[in-house]
PDB file of C-alpha atoms in Angstrom:
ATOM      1  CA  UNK A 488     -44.397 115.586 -89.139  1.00 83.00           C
ATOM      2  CA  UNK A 489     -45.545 116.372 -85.965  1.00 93.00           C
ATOM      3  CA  UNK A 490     -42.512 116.795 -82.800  1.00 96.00           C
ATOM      4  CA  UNK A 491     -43.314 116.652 -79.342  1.00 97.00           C
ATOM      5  CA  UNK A 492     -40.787 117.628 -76.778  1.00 95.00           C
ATOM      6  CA  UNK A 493     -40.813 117.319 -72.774  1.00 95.00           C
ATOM      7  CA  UNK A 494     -38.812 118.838 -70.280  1.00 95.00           C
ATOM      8  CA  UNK A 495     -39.182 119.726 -66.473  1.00 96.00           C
ATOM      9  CA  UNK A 496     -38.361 116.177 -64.939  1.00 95.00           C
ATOM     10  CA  UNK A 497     -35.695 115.615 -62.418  1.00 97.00           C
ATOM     11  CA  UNK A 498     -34.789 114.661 -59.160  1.00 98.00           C
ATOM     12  CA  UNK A 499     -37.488 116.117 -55.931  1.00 98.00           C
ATOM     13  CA  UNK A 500     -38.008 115.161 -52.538  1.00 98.00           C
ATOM     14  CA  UNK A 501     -41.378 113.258 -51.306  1.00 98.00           C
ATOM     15  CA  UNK A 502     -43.499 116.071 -51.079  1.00 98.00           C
ATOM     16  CA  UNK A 503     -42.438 118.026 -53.988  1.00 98.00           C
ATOM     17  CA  UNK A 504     -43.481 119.438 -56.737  1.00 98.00           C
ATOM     18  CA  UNK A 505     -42.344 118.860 -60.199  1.00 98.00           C
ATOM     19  CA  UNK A 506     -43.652 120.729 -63.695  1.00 98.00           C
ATOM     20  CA  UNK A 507     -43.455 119.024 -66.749  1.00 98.00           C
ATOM     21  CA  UNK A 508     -44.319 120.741 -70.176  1.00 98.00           C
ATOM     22  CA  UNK A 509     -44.834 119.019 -73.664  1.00 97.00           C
ATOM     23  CA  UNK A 510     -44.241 121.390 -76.477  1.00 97.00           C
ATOM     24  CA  UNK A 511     -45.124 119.977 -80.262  1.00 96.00           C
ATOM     25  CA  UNK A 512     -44.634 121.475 -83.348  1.00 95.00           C
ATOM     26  CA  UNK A 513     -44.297 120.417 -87.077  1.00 94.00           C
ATOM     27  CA  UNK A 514     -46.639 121.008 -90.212  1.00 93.00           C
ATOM     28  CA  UNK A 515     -50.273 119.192 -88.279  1.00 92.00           C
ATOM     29  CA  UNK A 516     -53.916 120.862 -88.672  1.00 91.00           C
ATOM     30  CA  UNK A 517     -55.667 120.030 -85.087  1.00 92.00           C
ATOM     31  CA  UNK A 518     -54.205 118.421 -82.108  1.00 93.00           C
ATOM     32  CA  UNK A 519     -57.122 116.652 -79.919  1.00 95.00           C
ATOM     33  CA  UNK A 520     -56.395 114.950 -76.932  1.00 95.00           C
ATOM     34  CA  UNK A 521     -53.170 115.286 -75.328  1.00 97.00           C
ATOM     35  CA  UNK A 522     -52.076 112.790 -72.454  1.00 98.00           C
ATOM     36  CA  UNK A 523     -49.402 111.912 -70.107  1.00 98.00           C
ATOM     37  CA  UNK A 524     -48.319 108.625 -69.453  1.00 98.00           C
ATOM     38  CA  UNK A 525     -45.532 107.027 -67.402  1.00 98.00           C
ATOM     39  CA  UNK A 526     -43.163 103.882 -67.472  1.00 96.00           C
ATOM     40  CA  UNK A 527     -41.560 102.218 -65.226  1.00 89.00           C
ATOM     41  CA  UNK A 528     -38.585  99.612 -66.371  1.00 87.00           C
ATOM     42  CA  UNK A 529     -40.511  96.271 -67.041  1.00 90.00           C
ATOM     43  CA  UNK A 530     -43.609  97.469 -66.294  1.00 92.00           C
ATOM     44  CA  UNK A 531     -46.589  98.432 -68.949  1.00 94.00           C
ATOM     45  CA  UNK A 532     -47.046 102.139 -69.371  1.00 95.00           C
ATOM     46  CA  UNK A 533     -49.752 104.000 -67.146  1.00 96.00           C
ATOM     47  CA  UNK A 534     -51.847 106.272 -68.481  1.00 98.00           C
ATOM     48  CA  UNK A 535     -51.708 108.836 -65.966  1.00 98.00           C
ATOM     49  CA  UNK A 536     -53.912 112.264 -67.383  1.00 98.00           C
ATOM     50  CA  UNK A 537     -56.216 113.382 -70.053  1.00 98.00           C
ATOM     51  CA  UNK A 538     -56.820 116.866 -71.155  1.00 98.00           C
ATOM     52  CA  UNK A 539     -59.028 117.285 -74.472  1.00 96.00           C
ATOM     53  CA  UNK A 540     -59.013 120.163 -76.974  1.00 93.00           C
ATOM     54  CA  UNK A 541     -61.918 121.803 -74.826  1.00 93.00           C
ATOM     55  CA  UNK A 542     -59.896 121.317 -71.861  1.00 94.00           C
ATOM     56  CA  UNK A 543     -62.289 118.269 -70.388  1.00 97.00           C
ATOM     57  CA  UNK A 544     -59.811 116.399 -67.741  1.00 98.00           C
ATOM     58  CA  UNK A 545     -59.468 113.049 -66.716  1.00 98.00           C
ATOM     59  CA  UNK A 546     -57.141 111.347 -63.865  1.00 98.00           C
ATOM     60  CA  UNK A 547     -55.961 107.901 -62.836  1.00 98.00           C
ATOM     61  CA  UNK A 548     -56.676 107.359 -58.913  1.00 97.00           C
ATOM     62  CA  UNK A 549     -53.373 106.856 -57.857  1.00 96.00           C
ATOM     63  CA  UNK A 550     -52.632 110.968 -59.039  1.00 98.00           C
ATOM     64  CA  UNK A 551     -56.306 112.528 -58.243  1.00 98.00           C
ATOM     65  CA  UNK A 552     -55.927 115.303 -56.054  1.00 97.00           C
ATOM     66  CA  UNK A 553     -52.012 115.828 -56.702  1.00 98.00           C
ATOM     67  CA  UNK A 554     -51.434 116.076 -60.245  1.00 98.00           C
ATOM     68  CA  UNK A 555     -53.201 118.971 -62.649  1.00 98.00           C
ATOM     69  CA  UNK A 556     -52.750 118.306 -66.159  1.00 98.00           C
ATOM     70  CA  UNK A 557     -53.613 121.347 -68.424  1.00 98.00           C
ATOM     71  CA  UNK A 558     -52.935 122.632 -72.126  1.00 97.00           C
ATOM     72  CA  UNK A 559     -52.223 126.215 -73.757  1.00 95.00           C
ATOM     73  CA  UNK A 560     -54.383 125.600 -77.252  1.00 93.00           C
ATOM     74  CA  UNK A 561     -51.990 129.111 -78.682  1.00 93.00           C
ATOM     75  CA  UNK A 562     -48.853 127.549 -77.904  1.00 95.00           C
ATOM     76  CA  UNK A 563     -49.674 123.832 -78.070  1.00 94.00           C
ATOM     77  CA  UNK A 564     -48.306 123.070 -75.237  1.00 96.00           C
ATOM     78  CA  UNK A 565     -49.747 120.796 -72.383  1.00 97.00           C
ATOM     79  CA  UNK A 566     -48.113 120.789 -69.148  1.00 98.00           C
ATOM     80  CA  UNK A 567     -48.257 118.437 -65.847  1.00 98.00           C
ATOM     81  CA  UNK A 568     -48.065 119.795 -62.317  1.00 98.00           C
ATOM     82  CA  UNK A 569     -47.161 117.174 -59.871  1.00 98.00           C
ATOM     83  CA  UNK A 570     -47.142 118.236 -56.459  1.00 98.00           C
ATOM     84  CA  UNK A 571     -46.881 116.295 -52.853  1.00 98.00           C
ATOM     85  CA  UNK A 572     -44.473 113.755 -54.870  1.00 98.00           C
ATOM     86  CA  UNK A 573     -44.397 110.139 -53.754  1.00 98.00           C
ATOM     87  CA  UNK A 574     -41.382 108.143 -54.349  1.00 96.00           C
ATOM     88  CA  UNK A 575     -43.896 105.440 -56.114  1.00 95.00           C
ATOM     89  CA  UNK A 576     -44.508 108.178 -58.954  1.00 97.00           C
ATOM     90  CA  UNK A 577     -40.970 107.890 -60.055  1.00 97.00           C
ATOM     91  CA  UNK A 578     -40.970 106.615 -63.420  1.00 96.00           C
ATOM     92  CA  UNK A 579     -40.331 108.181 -67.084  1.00 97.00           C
ATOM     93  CA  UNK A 580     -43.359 110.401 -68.088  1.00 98.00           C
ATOM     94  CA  UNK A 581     -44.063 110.627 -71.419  1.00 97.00           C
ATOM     95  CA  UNK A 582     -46.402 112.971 -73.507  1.00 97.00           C
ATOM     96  CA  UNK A 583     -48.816 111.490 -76.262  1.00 97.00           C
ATOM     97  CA  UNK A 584     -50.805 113.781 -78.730  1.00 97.00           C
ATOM     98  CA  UNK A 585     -53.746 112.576 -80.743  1.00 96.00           C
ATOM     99  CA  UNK A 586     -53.079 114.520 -83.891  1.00 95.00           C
ATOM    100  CA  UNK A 587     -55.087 115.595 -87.524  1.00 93.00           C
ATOM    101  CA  UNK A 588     -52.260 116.321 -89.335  1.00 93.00           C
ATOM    102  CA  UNK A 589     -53.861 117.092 -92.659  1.00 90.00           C
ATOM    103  CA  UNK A 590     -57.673 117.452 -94.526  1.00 87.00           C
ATOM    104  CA  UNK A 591     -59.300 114.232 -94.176  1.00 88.00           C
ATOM    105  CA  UNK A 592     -56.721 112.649 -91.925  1.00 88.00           C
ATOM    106  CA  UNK A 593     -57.339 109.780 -89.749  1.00 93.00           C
ATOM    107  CA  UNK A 594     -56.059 110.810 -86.043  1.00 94.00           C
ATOM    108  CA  UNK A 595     -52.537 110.050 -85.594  1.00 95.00           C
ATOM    109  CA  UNK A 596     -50.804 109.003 -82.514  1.00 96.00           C
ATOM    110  CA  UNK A 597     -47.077 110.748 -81.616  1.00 97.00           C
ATOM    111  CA  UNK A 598     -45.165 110.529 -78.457  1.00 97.00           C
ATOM    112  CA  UNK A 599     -42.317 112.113 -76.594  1.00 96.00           C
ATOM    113  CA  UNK A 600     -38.680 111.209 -75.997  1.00 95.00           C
ATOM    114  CA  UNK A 601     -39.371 110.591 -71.786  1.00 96.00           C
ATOM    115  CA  UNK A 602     -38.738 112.844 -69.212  1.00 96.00           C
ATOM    116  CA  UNK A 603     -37.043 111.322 -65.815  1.00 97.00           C
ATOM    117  CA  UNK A 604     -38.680 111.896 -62.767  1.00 98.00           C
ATOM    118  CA  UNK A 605     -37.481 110.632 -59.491  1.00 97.00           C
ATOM    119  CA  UNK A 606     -38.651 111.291 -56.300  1.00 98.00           C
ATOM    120  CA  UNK A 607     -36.392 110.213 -53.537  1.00 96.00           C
ATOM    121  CA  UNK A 608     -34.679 111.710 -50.323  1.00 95.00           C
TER     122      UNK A 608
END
């Protein structure tokens, strides 16, 4: 029903910047929150951003005042920009989307494939 697709990760330097975007698409009515998250092997998965349908944001602390996570409502599409890179946020991101997909609907959680992103010199 509803696909959501990643790309941008890869391999930066610390201090770098990295952009990831989440595209979805499918037959869905409303998408509400959107959120990143990230994985490392045996570890649980971090939420690491928040953006709402209104565009109200919300951080973990270990990303405050390096990563910006924003959303384009007209091409729902949320993005990530990661910038002075620390080799501790390499991990696999992942996008989430808190969907309606039809009238009367409960909210429906879907998730990306992963996007690598390793930070390392």
């Amino acid at each position: 029903q509803v696909q959501l697709v990643e790309s941008g990760g890869g391999l930066v330097q610390p201090g770098g910047s990295l952009r990831l975007s989440c595209a979805a698409s499918g037959r869905f009515l409303e998408i509400n929150s959107m959120n990143w998250y990230r994985q490392a092997p045996g570890k649980q998965r971090e939420l690491v951003a928040t953006i709402t349908s209104g565009g109200s944001t919300n951080y973990a602390d270990s990303v405050k005042g390096r990563f910006t996570i924003s959303r384009d409502n007209a091409k729902d599409t949320m993005y990530l920009q990661m910038n002075s890179l620390r080799p501790e946020d390499t991990d696999v991101y992942y996008c989430n989307a808190r969907v309606i997909v039809r009238w009367g609907s409960k909210e429906s959680d879907f998730w990306g494939q992963g996007t690598q992103v390793t930070v390392s010199s």
